[in-house]
Coordinates of C-alpha atoms and ligand atoms in Angstrom, one line a residue:
M879 CA 43.8 6.5 -74.9
F880 CA 41.9 8.8 -72.5
I881 CA 42.8 8.6 -69.2
T882 CA 40.8 9.8 -66.1
V883 CA 42.6 10.9 -62.5
V884 CA 40.7 9.3 -59.8
F885 CA 41.5 10.9 -56.5
C886 CA 39.6 9.3 -53.6
C887 CA 37.7 11.5 -51.2
V888 CA 38.0 10.0 -48.1
P889 CA 40.7 11.5 -46.2
Y890 CA 43.6 9.2 -45.9
G891 CA 45.4 8.4 -42.6
V892 CA 42.7 9.1 -40.1
F893 CA 42.4 5.7 -38.9
A894 CA 46.1 4.9 -38.6
K895 CA 46.4 6.3 -35.2
V896 CA 45.9 4.1 -32.0
A897 CA 42.2 4.5 -30.1
G898 CA 40.4 2.8 -27.4
V899 CA 40.7 2.1 -23.5
C900 CA 44.4 1.9 -22.3
S901 CA 44.0 -1.6 -21.0
N902 CA 43.4 -2.9 -24.7
C903 CA 47.4 -2.4 -25.1
H904 CA 48.8 -1.9 -22.1
I905 CA 49.3 -3.2 -18.5
M906 CA 50.5 -1.6 -15.9
H907 CA 52.5 -4.5 -14.2
N908 CA 52.2 -7.3 -16.4
S909 CA 50.0 -9.0 -13.8
Q910 CA 46.3 -9.8 -13.8
N911 CA 44.6 -11.6 -10.9
G912 CA 48.0 -12.8 -10.0
A913 CA 48.8 -13.9 -13.0
A914 CA 51.4 -13.2 -15.8
V915 CA 49.0 -11.3 -19.1
D916 CA 52.3 -12.1 -21.3
P917 CA 53.9 -15.1 -19.9
D918 CA 56.7 -14.3 -22.1
G919 CA 57.6 -11.4 -20.2
A920 CA 56.8 -7.5 -19.5
N921 CA 57.4 -5.7 -22.7
E922 CA 58.7 -2.4 -23.4
R923 CA 56.5 0.5 -23.0
L924 CA 54.0 -1.8 -20.8
T925 CA 52.5 -3.3 -23.6
T926 CA 50.3 -6.2 -23.0
D927 CA 52.1 -8.4 -25.8
S928 CA 55.4 -7.8 -28.1
C929 CA 55.6 -6.7 -32.0
V930 CA 55.1 -10.1 -33.1
G931 CA 52.5 -11.2 -30.5
C932 CA 50.2 -8.0 -31.1
H933 CA 51.0 -8.2 -34.9
S934 CA 50.1 -12.0 -35.4
D935 CA 47.0 -14.3 -35.6
T936 CA 46.3 -18.0 -35.8
S937 CA 43.3 -17.4 -38.2
S938 CA 43.3 -16.0 -41.8
N939 CA 42.1 -12.5 -41.0
T940 CA 44.6 -9.9 -41.6
I941 CA 43.1 -7.1 -39.8
R942 CA 41.9 -8.4 -36.3
S943 CA 38.2 -7.2 -35.1
N944 CA 40.4 -4.5 -32.8
S945 CA 42.0 -3.2 -35.7
I946 CA 45.3 -4.5 -35.5
P947 CA 46.9 -5.5 -38.8
I948 CA 48.3 -8.7 -38.8
V949 CA 51.7 -9.6 -41.0
F950 CA 52.2 -12.9 -39.6
N951 CA 49.2 -15.2 -39.7
S952 CA 49.6 -19.3 -38.9
S953 CA 46.8 -20.0 -41.5
Q954 CA 47.0 -18.8 -45.0
P955 CA 46.5 -15.6 -45.1
S956 CA 43.2 -14.5 -47.0
S957 CA 44.0 -11.1 -47.9
P958 CA 47.7 -10.2 -47.1
L959 CA 48.7 -6.6 -46.3
A960 CA 50.5 -4.6 -48.5
G961 CA 54.2 -5.6 -46.9
G962 CA 53.3 -9.3 -47.2
N963 CA 53.1 -11.8 -44.5
F964 CA 55.5 -14.1 -42.7
Y965 CA 53.3 -17.3 -43.2
W966 CA 54.6 -18.7 -46.4
M967 CA 58.2 -18.5 -44.7
V968 CA 56.8 -20.7 -41.8
N969 CA 54.3 -22.7 -43.4
Q970 CA 56.6 -23.7 -46.3
S971 CA 59.7 -23.9 -44.1
D972 CA 61.6 -22.0 -46.6
H973 CA 63.9 -18.6 -45.7
R974 CA 63.1 -17.7 -49.1
F975 CA 59.9 -16.7 -48.7
G976 CA 60.3 -14.0 -45.8
H977 CA 62.8 -11.7 -43.9
N978 CA 63.9 -13.9 -40.6
V979 CA 62.5 -12.3 -37.7
Q980 CA 63.0 -13.5 -34.3
S981 CA 60.3 -15.7 -33.1
I982 CA 58.6 -16.2 -36.4
A983 CA 62.0 -17.8 -38.2
G984 CA 65.7 -18.8 -37.1
A985 CA 68.7 -17.5 -38.7
D986 CA 68.5 -17.4 -42.6
S987 CA 69.7 -21.0 -44.4
N988 CA 70.4 -19.4 -47.6
I989 CA 71.8 -15.9 -47.2
T990 CA 74.8 -15.9 -44.3
Y991 CA 76.0 -12.3 -45.3
V992 CA 73.7 -9.0 -45.4
P993 CA 73.4 -8.7 -49.4
G994 CA 74.0 -5.2 -50.7
R995 CA 76.0 -3.5 -47.7
H996 CA 79.9 -3.6 -47.2
I997 CA 82.2 -1.6 -45.4
G998 CA 85.6 -1.1 -47.0
S999 CA 86.1 -3.9 -48.9
D1000 CA 84.5 -6.0 -46.7
Y1001 CA 81.6 -7.7 -48.3
T1002 CA 80.6 -10.3 -45.8
L1003 CA 79.1 -8.6 -42.8
T1004 CA 76.6 -10.7 -40.8
I1005 CA 73.5 -9.5 -38.6
S1006 CA 75.8 -10.0 -35.7
D1007 CA 78.4 -7.8 -37.2
C1008 CA 75.9 -5.0 -38.1
F1009 CA 74.8 -5.2 -34.2
N1010 CA 78.2 -5.4 -32.7
C1011 CA 79.3 -2.3 -34.2
H1012 CA 75.9 -0.2 -34.0
S1013 CA 75.3 -1.4 -30.6
V1014 CA 78.3 0.4 -29.4
G1015 CA 77.6 3.6 -31.3
F1016 CA 74.0 4.1 -30.9
S1017 CA 71.1 3.4 -27.9
P1018 CA 68.8 0.5 -28.4
G1019 CA 66.1 1.6 -30.4
Y1020 CA 67.9 4.8 -32.1
P1021 CA 66.0 6.2 -35.2
G1022 CA 67.1 5.3 -38.5
I1023 CA 69.8 2.9 -37.1
P1024 CA 68.7 -0.7 -37.6
F1025 CA 70.2 -3.5 -35.4
T1026 CA 70.7 -1.7 -32.0
I1027 CA 68.4 -3.8 -30.0
Q1028 CA 69.8 -6.9 -28.7
R1029 CA 68.6 -10.4 -30.5
S1030 CA 69.8 -14.0 -30.6
G1031 CA 72.0 -14.6 -33.3
N1032 CA 71.9 -13.8 -36.9
V1033 CA 68.2 -12.8 -36.9
M1034 CA 66.0 -9.8 -37.6
I1035 CA 63.8 -8.3 -35.5
C1036 CA 60.6 -5.8 -36.5
Q1037 CA 62.5 -2.6 -35.0
D1038 CA 65.6 -3.3 -37.4
C1039 CA 63.2 -1.9 -40.5
H1040 CA 60.5 0.0 -38.3
T1041 CA 63.3 1.9 -36.1
Q1042 CA 61.1 4.9 -35.1
V1043 CA 57.5 3.1 -33.8
M1044 CA 55.0 5.6 -33.1
H1045 CA 51.6 4.6 -32.0
H1046 CA 50.1 7.2 -30.9
A1047 CA 51.5 9.7 -33.5
D1048 CA 48.8 11.7 -35.4
D1049 CA 49.2 10.5 -38.7
S1050 CA 46.1 12.5 -40.5
E1051 CA 48.1 14.5 -42.8
T1052 CA 48.0 12.8 -46.5
V1053 CA 51.4 12.6 -46.9
V1054 CA 52.8 11.1 -43.7
D1055 CA 56.0 12.3 -42.6
E1056 CA 58.0 12.7 -39.4
T1057 CA 55.2 14.3 -37.4
G1058 CA 52.8 11.1 -38.4
G1059 CA 55.3 8.8 -37.1
W1060 CA 57.0 8.4 -40.7
Y1061 CA 55.3 6.1 -43.4
R1062 CA 54.7 2.8 -41.5
F1063 CA 57.1 3.9 -38.6
L1064 CA 59.9 3.8 -41.2
Y1065 CA 62.1 6.2 -40.3
G1066 CA 62.9 8.8 -42.9
V1067 CA 60.2 7.3 -45.3
K1068 CA 57.2 9.5 -46.6
G1069 CA 54.1 8.2 -48.1
I1070 CA 50.3 8.3 -48.3
E1071 CA 49.0 5.5 -45.9
D1072 CA 46.0 3.2 -47.3
P1073 CA 43.6 3.2 -44.1
D1074 CA 43.2 -0.8 -44.1
W1075 CA 46.8 -1.8 -45.6
Q1076 CA 45.4 -2.6 -48.8
K1077 CA 43.3 -5.4 -47.5
T1078 CA 40.7 -4.1 -49.9
V1079 CA 43.3 -2.8 -53.0
S1080 CA 42.2 -1.7 -56.4
E1081 CA 43.9 0.7 -59.1
S1082 CA 42.2 3.7 -57.0
D1083 CA 42.6 2.1 -53.5
H1084 CA 46.3 1.9 -52.8
N1085 CA 49.5 3.3 -50.7
E1086 CA 51.2 5.8 -52.7
Y1087 CA 55.1 5.5 -52.1
Q1088 CA 57.5 8.3 -52.4
G1089 CA 60.4 8.1 -54.6
E1090 CA 63.1 10.6 -54.7
P1091 CA 64.8 12.6 -57.7
S1092 CA 68.1 12.5 -55.5
A1093 CA 69.9 10.2 -52.7
Y1094 CA 68.7 10.5 -49.3
G1095 CA 65.3 12.1 -50.6
N1096 CA 62.7 9.9 -48.1
S1097 CA 62.3 7.3 -50.6
I1098 CA 61.0 3.8 -49.6
S1099 CA 63.8 2.0 -51.4
D1100 CA 66.7 4.4 -50.2
A1101 CA 65.8 5.0 -46.1
G1102 CA 63.4 2.1 -46.0
C1103 CA 66.0 -0.5 -47.8
G1104 CA 68.8 1.4 -46.0
C1105 CA 70.3 -1.9 -45.0
H1106 CA 71.2 -3.0 -49.2
G1107 CA 72.3 0.5 -50.3
D1108 CA 74.7 -0.7 -52.6
F1109 CA 71.2 -1.9 -54.6
H1110 CA 70.4 1.7 -54.9
A1111 CA 71.0 3.8 -58.0
L1112 CA 71.3 7.2 -56.7
K1113 CA 73.3 5.9 -53.4
D1114 CA 75.8 3.8 -55.3
P1115 CA 75.7 4.9 -58.9
G1116 CA 79.2 3.4 -59.5
G1117 CA 77.9 -0.1 -58.5
V1118 CA 74.6 0.3 -60.1
G1119 CA 75.2 2.6 -63.2
T1120 CA 73.7 6.0 -64.0
A1121 CA 72.1 5.2 -67.3
S1122 CA 71.3 2.2 -69.7
P1123 CA 73.4 0.1 -69.9
W1124 CA 72.6 -0.5 -66.0
L1125 CA 74.5 -3.0 -64.0
K1126 CA 72.4 -3.6 -61.1
H1127 CA 68.5 -3.4 -61.7
P1128 CA 68.3 0.4 -60.9
V1129 CA 65.4 1.9 -58.7
D1130 CA 64.3 5.6 -57.7
V1131 CA 64.7 6.0 -61.6
A1132 CA 62.0 6.9 -63.9
L1133 CA 60.6 4.6 -66.2
P1134 CA 61.4 6.3 -69.6
S1135 CA 58.7 7.9 -71.2
E1136 CA 59.4 6.0 -74.4
G1137 CA 59.8 2.7 -75.6
E1138 CA 58.5 -0.1 -73.9
Y1139 CA 58.2 1.6 -70.9
A1140 CA 55.6 4.3 -72.0
S1141 CA 52.6 2.0 -72.2
Y1142 CA 52.3 1.6 -68.3
T1143 CA 49.7 4.1 -67.6
A1144 CA 47.2 2.2 -65.3
Y1145 CA 48.8 1.8 -61.7
N1146 CA 48.9 -1.9 -61.3
T1147 CA 49.0 -2.7 -57.8
E1148 CA 50.8 -6.2 -58.3
T1149 CA 53.7 -3.9 -59.9
P1150 CA 53.6 -0.6 -57.8
V1151 CA 55.7 2.6 -58.6
A1152 CA 56.8 5.3 -56.8
R1153 CA 56.5 9.0 -57.5
P1154 CA 59.3 11.4 -56.7
D1155 CA 57.3 14.0 -55.3
L1156 CA 54.2 13.2 -53.5
S1157 CA 53.3 16.5 -52.7
G1158 CA 50.3 17.4 -55.1
Y1159 CA 48.6 14.2 -54.1
A1160 CA 45.2 14.2 -52.4
G1161 CA 45.0 10.6 -52.2
P1162 CA 46.1 7.4 -54.7
S1163 CA 45.9 7.9 -58.2
S1164 CA 45.3 5.4 -60.7
V1165 CA 47.6 6.8 -63.1
V1166 CA 51.2 6.1 -64.1
T1167 CA 53.2 8.7 -65.6
P1168 CA 56.3 7.3 -67.4
G1169 CA 59.0 9.9 -67.6
T1170 CA 58.1 10.8 -64.1
D1171 CA 57.2 7.6 -62.0
Q1172 CA 59.8 5.5 -60.7
V1173 CA 60.9 2.1 -60.4
M1174 CA 61.4 0.8 -56.3
C1175 CA 62.1 -2.2 -54.2
I1176 CA 59.0 -3.0 -53.7
S1177 CA 57.6 -2.9 -57.0
C1178 CA 59.2 -6.1 -57.2
H1179 CA 59.4 -7.6 -53.6
R1180 CA 57.1 -7.8 -50.5
P1181 CA 59.1 -6.4 -47.3
H1182 CA 58.0 -8.9 -44.8
G1183 CA 57.8 -12.1 -47.4
S1184 CA 55.5 -13.6 -50.2
D1185 CA 54.2 -16.8 -51.5
R1186 CA 57.1 -16.5 -53.9
P1187 CA 61.4 -17.2 -53.6
D1188 CA 63.0 -14.1 -53.1
M1189 CA 59.8 -12.5 -51.3
L1190 CA 58.9 -11.4 -54.9
R1191 CA 55.5 -10.1 -55.7
W1192 CA 54.6 -12.6 -58.3
D1193 CA 56.4 -15.9 -59.7
Y1194 CA 59.2 -15.2 -61.8
N1195 CA 59.2 -18.9 -63.4
T1196 CA 56.2 -18.0 -64.9
I1197 CA 57.6 -14.8 -66.6
I1198 CA 58.8 -16.1 -69.8
A1199 CA 60.3 -13.9 -72.7
G1200 CA 58.3 -14.4 -75.8
G1201 CA 55.9 -16.3 -73.8
G1202 CA 52.9 -14.7 -75.0
A1203 CA 50.8 -11.8 -73.7
N1204 CA 51.1 -12.0 -70.2
N1205 CA 50.9 -8.2 -68.5
S1206 CA 51.7 -9.1 -65.3
G1207 CA 55.3 -8.9 -63.3
C1208 CA 58.2 -7.4 -65.3
F1209 CA 56.5 -7.1 -68.1
V1210 CA 54.0 -4.4 -66.6
C1211 CA 57.0 -2.5 -67.3
H1212 CA 59.0 -4.4 -70.1
S1213 CA 56.0 -4.6 -72.1
T1214 CA 57.1 -6.1 -75.1
K1215 CA 59.5 -8.8 -73.9
D1216 CA 56.5 -11.0 -73.4
D1217 CA 55.5 -11.3 -77.2
G1218 CA 58.9 -11.6 -78.3
L1219 CA 58.9 -8.1 -79.9
Ligands
HEC2313 C1 49.2 -4.0 -27.9 C2 49.8 -4.2 -29.4 C3 50.6 -3.6 -30.0 C4 51.9 -4.0 -30.0 C5 52.5 -4.4 -28.7 C6 52.4 -3.2 -31.2 N1 51.4 -2.8 -31.9 FE1 52.1 -2.0 -33.8 N2 50.1 -1.8 -34.0 C7 49.0 -2.1 -32.9 C8 47.7 -1.4 -33.5 C9 46.3 -1.8 -33.0 C10 47.8 -0.8 -34.8 C11 47.1 -0.2 -35.6 C12 46.8 1.4 -35.3 C13 45.9 1.5 -36.5 O1 46.4 2.2 -37.3 O2 44.6 2.0 -36.0 C14 49.0 -1.0 -34.9 C15 50.0 -0.5 -36.1 C16 51.3 -0.5 -36.5 C17 52.0 -0.4 -37.6 C18 51.7 0.3 -38.9 C19 51.5 1.4 -38.7 C20 50.6 2.6 -39.7 O3 51.2 3.5 -40.2 O4 49.5 1.9 -40.1 C21 53.4 -0.8 -37.4 C22 54.4 -1.0 -38.5 C23 53.5 -1.1 -36.3 N3 51.9 -1.6 -35.7 C24 54.8 -1.9 -35.8 C25 55.1 -2.4 -34.6 C26 56.3 -2.9 -34.0 C27 57.4 -2.8 -34.6 C28 56.0 -3.4 -32.4 C29 56.9 -3.3 -31.6 C30 57.5 -2.4 -30.9 C31 54.3 -3.0 -32.5 N4 53.9 -2.8 -33.6 C32 53.5 -3.4 -31.2 C33 49.2 -2.6 -32.2 C34 50.3 -3.0 -31.1
HEC2314 C1 45.5 -0.2 -29.7 C2 46.6 -0.1 -28.7 C3 46.7 0.9 -27.9 C4 46.0 1.9 -27.1 C5 44.5 1.7 -27.4 C6 46.9 2.8 -26.2 N1 48.1 2.3 -26.9 FE1 49.8 3.4 -25.8 N2 50.9 2.4 -27.0 C7 50.6 1.3 -27.5 C8 51.9 0.7 -28.2 C9 51.9 -0.5 -29.5 C10 52.9 1.2 -27.4 C11 54.3 1.3 -27.9 C12 55.1 1.5 -29.3 C13 55.1 3.1 -29.4 O1 55.5 3.7 -28.7 O2 54.3 3.1 -30.0 C14 52.2 2.5 -26.8 C15 53.1 3.1 -26.2 C16 52.3 4.5 -25.3 C17 53.7 5.1 -24.5 C18 55.2 5.6 -24.6 C19 55.1 6.0 -26.0 C20 54.7 7.5 -26.1 O3 53.7 7.7 -27.3 O4 54.7 8.7 -25.3 C21 52.4 5.4 -23.7 C22 53.0 6.9 -22.6 C23 51.3 5.1 -23.7 N3 51.2 4.8 -24.9 C24 50.2 5.7 -23.2 C25 48.9 5.2 -23.5 C26 47.8 5.3 -22.7 C27 47.6 6.6 -21.3 C28 46.6 5.3 -23.3 C29 45.2 5.4 -23.5 C30 44.6 6.8 -23.1 C31 47.4 4.0 -24.4 N4 48.6 4.3 -24.3 C32 46.4 3.5 -25.1 C33 49.3 0.8 -28.0 C34 48.4 1.7 -27.5
HEC2315 C1 82.2 -0.3 -38.1 C2 80.8 0.1 -37.6 C3 79.8 -0.6 -38.4 C4 79.3 -1.5 -38.8 C5 79.8 -3.2 -38.9 C6 77.8 -1.6 -39.7 N1 77.5 -0.1 -39.2 FE1 76.0 0.7 -40.1 N2 76.1 2.7 -39.5 C7 77.7 2.8 -38.8 C8 77.4 4.2 -38.6 C9 78.8 4.9 -37.4 C10 76.5 4.6 -38.7 C11 76.0 6.1 -39.0 C12 76.6 7.0 -39.6 C13 76.1 6.9 -41.4 O1 74.9 7.1 -41.5 O2 76.9 6.2 -41.9 C14 75.1 3.4 -39.8 C15 74.5 3.8 -40.2 C16 73.8 2.9 -40.7 C17 72.4 3.0 -41.5 C18 72.0 4.2 -41.4 C19 72.3 4.6 -42.5 C20 72.1 4.7 -43.8 O3 73.0 4.2 -44.5 O4 70.9 4.0 -44.7 C21 72.1 1.6 -41.9 C22 70.8 1.1 -42.7 C23 72.8 0.8 -41.5 N3 74.3 1.5 -40.8 C24 73.2 -0.5 -41.7 C25 74.1 -1.3 -41.6 C26 74.1 -3.2 -41.9 C27 73.1 -3.4 -42.5 C28 75.5 -3.1 -41.3 C29 75.5 -4.9 -41.4 C30 76.0 -5.4 -43.0 C31 76.1 -2.3 -40.8 N4 75.2 -1.0 -40.5 C32 77.2 -2.3 -40.0 C33 78.4 2.2 -38.3 C34 78.3 0.3 -38.8
HEC2316 C1 62.8 -5.6 -44.0 C2 62.0 -4.8 -43.4 C3 60.9 -5.0 -42.4 C4 60.9 -5.7 -41.2 C5 61.7 -7.0 -40.5 C6 59.5 -6.0 -40.8 N1 59.0 -5.0 -41.5 FE1 57.0 -4.3 -41.3 N2 56.8 -3.1 -43.0 C7 57.9 -3.2 -43.7 C8 57.5 -2.0 -44.9 C9 58.5 -1.8 -45.9 C10 56.2 -2.1 -44.8 C11 55.4 -0.7 -46.0 C12 54.6 -1.9 -46.7 C13 54.3 -1.1 -48.0 O1 53.5 -0.2 -47.6 O2 53.8 -1.9 -49.1 C14 55.5 -2.7 -43.8 C15 54.5 -2.4 -42.8 C16 54.2 -2.7 -41.8 C17 52.8 -2.8 -41.1 C18 51.5 -2.2 -42.0 C19 50.7 -3.3 -42.9 C20 51.5 -3.4 -44.3 O3 51.5 -4.7 -44.6 O4 51.5 -2.6 -44.9 C21 52.6 -3.4 -40.1 C22 51.4 -3.6 -39.1 C23 54.2 -3.9 -39.8 N3 54.5 -3.6 -40.8 C24 54.5 -4.7 -38.5 C25 55.8 -5.4 -38.6 C26 56.0 -6.5 -37.6 C27 55.3 -6.5 -36.3 C28 57.3 -7.0 -37.7 C29 57.9 -7.8 -37.5 C30 57.3 -9.1 -36.9 C31 57.8 -6.0 -39.1 N4 56.8 -5.4 -39.3 C32 58.9 -6.6 -39.9 C33 59.1 -3.5 -43.5 C34 59.5 -4.4 -42.3
HEC2317 C1 57.7 -0.9 -62.4 C2 58.8 -1.0 -63.5 C3 59.9 -2.0 -63.7 C4 59.3 -3.5 -63.3 C5 58.3 -4.4 -62.4 C6 60.9 -4.2 -63.8 N1 61.4 -3.0 -64.3 FE1 63.6 -3.4 -65.4 N2 63.8 -1.6 -65.5 C7 63.0 -0.6 -65.5 C8 63.6 0.6 -65.7 C9 62.8 1.8 -65.2 C10 64.8 0.5 -66.0 C11 65.6 1.3 -66.7 C12 65.5 1.6 -67.9 C13 66.3 3.0 -68.7 O1 67.0 3.5 -67.8 O2 66.3 2.9 -69.7 C14 64.9 -1.0 -66.2 C15 66.0 -1.6 -66.5 C16 66.2 -2.8 -66.7 C17 67.4 -3.5 -67.2 C18 68.7 -3.0 -67.6 C19 68.2 -2.7 -69.3 C20 69.2 -1.5 -69.5 O3 69.2 -1.0 -70.5 O4 70.5 -1.6 -68.9 C21 67.1 -5.0 -67.2 C22 67.7 -6.2 -68.0 C23 65.9 -5.3 -66.9 N3 65.1 -4.2 -66.3 C24 65.2 -6.5 -66.7 C25 63.9 -6.8 -65.7 C26 63.1 -7.8 -65.2 C27 63.8 -9.2 -65.6 C28 62.2 -7.4 -64.2 C29 61.5 -8.9 -63.5 C30 62.1 -9.1 -62.3 C31 62.1 -6.2 -64.4 N4 63.2 -5.8 -65.3 C32 61.0 -5.5 -64.0 C33 61.4 -0.7 -64.8 C34 61.2 -2.0 -64.1
HEC2318 C1 62.9 -5.0 -61.0 C2 62.5 -6.0 -60.1 C3 63.3 -5.7 -58.6 C4 63.6 -4.6 -57.9 C5 63.4 -3.2 -58.7 C6 64.8 -5.3 -56.9 N1 64.5 -6.4 -56.9 FE1 65.7 -7.6 -55.6 N2 65.3 -9.1 -56.7 C7 64.7 -9.3 -57.7 C8 64.7 -10.5 -58.4 C9 63.9 -11.2 -59.5 C10 65.6 -11.3 -57.2 C11 65.8 -13.2 -57.5 C12 66.7 -13.3 -58.7 C13 67.6 -12.8 -59.2 O1 68.7 -12.2 -58.1 O2 67.6 -12.3 -60.5 C14 65.9 -10.6 -56.3 C15 66.8 -10.8 -55.2 C16 67.0 -9.7 -54.1 C17 67.7 -10.2 -53.0 C18 68.5 -11.8 -52.6 C19 69.9 -11.3 -53.1 C20 70.5 -12.9 -52.8 O3 71.8 -12.7 -52.5 O4 69.6 -13.7 -52.7 C21 67.8 -9.2 -52.4 C22 68.4 -8.8 -50.9 C23 67.3 -8.0 -52.9 N3 66.7 -8.2 -54.0 C24 66.9 -6.8 -52.2 C25 66.5 -5.7 -53.1 C26 66.6 -4.3 -52.8 C27 66.9 -3.9 -51.6 C28 66.1 -3.6 -53.8 C29 65.7 -1.9 -54.1 C30 67.0 -1.6 -53.7 C31 65.6 -4.6 -54.8 N4 65.8 -5.7 -54.5 C32 65.2 -4.3 -56.1 C33 64.0 -8.3 -58.5 C34 64.1 -6.8 -57.9

């Protein structure tokens, strides 16, 4: 098969820094004509609303007219953005469909302890345990450290993942790093930011995710999913394994260049891969190179939430071994398991 390398010509990231008059987003005293602008109280850095407030919408639209990317719609989102949406968790009253973020949902009704994070022999740490230690050692909002900011009980807040929020950073470089406020304000993560957050998405129009050749190399699965470090092959080789046969599903590990993996060559936006080195990329590529490109946490999950249990990108119940050609989900990589070969 002949493969065309498609690099898009738009300079990526140029739209991702805030613009406009200050008063669109800031209020000096949380007071206008004598009434509070945010009735819930004044916000840090004098913003007109909270993180959840600015990034939520009652319509199904996922980018508001003033260019705010929406992660929580209260009507079913028409084109959910790359990270997914908190809509389903709330609409279906089912905590399996999203991360439990304060003012969107209460404590998780299924998961009591943070999965994939232990200290010594303690595998039963709650969010409150994380907070009780981090809030002593680190100031609130310390970059790279989740659970430093007060919340009520065992819930997350947006800044547990987006630990360095920098709306005014210049992220016009193709590969966004620390200067640009990291990839999507995820401390330590590099990447190429699709300008409409994948509201429109295709093989040649998408984010590019950083993988890594060794642990602590700025990948979205390593730094971005740091709370679940025990699930990461390079950070916990003892627990996950170092090669087939694996003990847990690996991430930041290359798709083998042979066998069933070799046929994943055209980028599938429902089952994306990470690139161990993005520095040669001028923009999104429609090509997947087995032997180099890697499986990542968000090959299978949406970090905010999805319409599937376990925040999966696709319905696991319809991925049936020997169930006939079905080039989706697990089968995009495990390409021979669908037809029973
Ligand atoms: C006053 C409204 C407002 C508030 C408050 C606000 N944001 Fe944003 N946010 C925006 C806008 C507007 C953008 C889009 C900027 C752009 O790319 O043009 C944005 C973009 C983002 C992005 C995407 C960044 C990127 O690289 O594309 C993230 C992540 C984010 N915000 C998280 C947060 C978090 C976390 C908070 C709370 C600490 C927060 N926001 C508070 C308005 C707001
Ligand atoms: C589209 C929304 C938006 C506009 C317009 C905007 N800001 Fe901000 N600004 C934010 C958000 C959200 C934060 C808080 C989160 C953060 O620091 O990224 C922020 C943070 C800040 C901060 C503290 C952090 C820093 O980067 O220094 C200052 C100061 C600031 N803004 C000044 C301004 C001024 C002055 C203007 C007008 C010239 C302006 N902003 C226009 C959204 C906006
Ligand atoms: C006994 C104190 C303590 C507890 C409890 C604790 N941490 Fe930490 N954590 C630390 C310290 C100290 C650091 C910074 C040093 C380091 O990187 O290990 C840290 C760093 C981190 C980091 C950033 C570095 C990395 O590994 O990616 C993450 C993520 C993290 N902790 C998650 C958690 C989670 C999730 C919990 C609860 C399940 C938790 N921590 C509980 C003390 C603690
Ligand atoms: C569990 C970690 C996590 C939590 C909690 C979280 N985010 Fe995100 N967010 C991410 C990741 C990872 C991405 C990048 C997704 C991608 O590019 O595929 C992202 C992307 C975004 C974007 C860009 C749009 C998109 O979907 O790519 C915005 C805006 C944003 N987050 C805002 C928020 C706000 C506001 C909250 C709190 C209501 C929040 N996030 C909570 C991890 C998280
Ligand atoms: C983005 C590609 C990708 C997706 C999607 C994917 N996998 Fe994998 N999977 C891999 C890679 C790469 C390996 C490691 C292969 C190796 O090292 O030989 C692997 C390994 C495995 C293994 C262990 C094999 C062994 O030899 O130990 C199992 C079982 C597995 N995957 C099942 C699944 C299931 C079930 C799904 C869907 C929920 C899935 N995978 C989705 C890429 C993927
Ligand atoms: C190959 C696809 C795939 C990859 C890659 C993957 N997951 Fe999962 N994950 C799943 C599936 C499927 C489930 C639910 C069913 C199961 O556990 O077999 C799940 C469940 C989970 C759960 C819920 C566990 C519980 O106790 O209920 C967490 C947390 C999680 N994944 C985090 C991660 C993190 C973090 C990464 C990256 C380090 C990751 N996943 C990578 C497919 C994947």
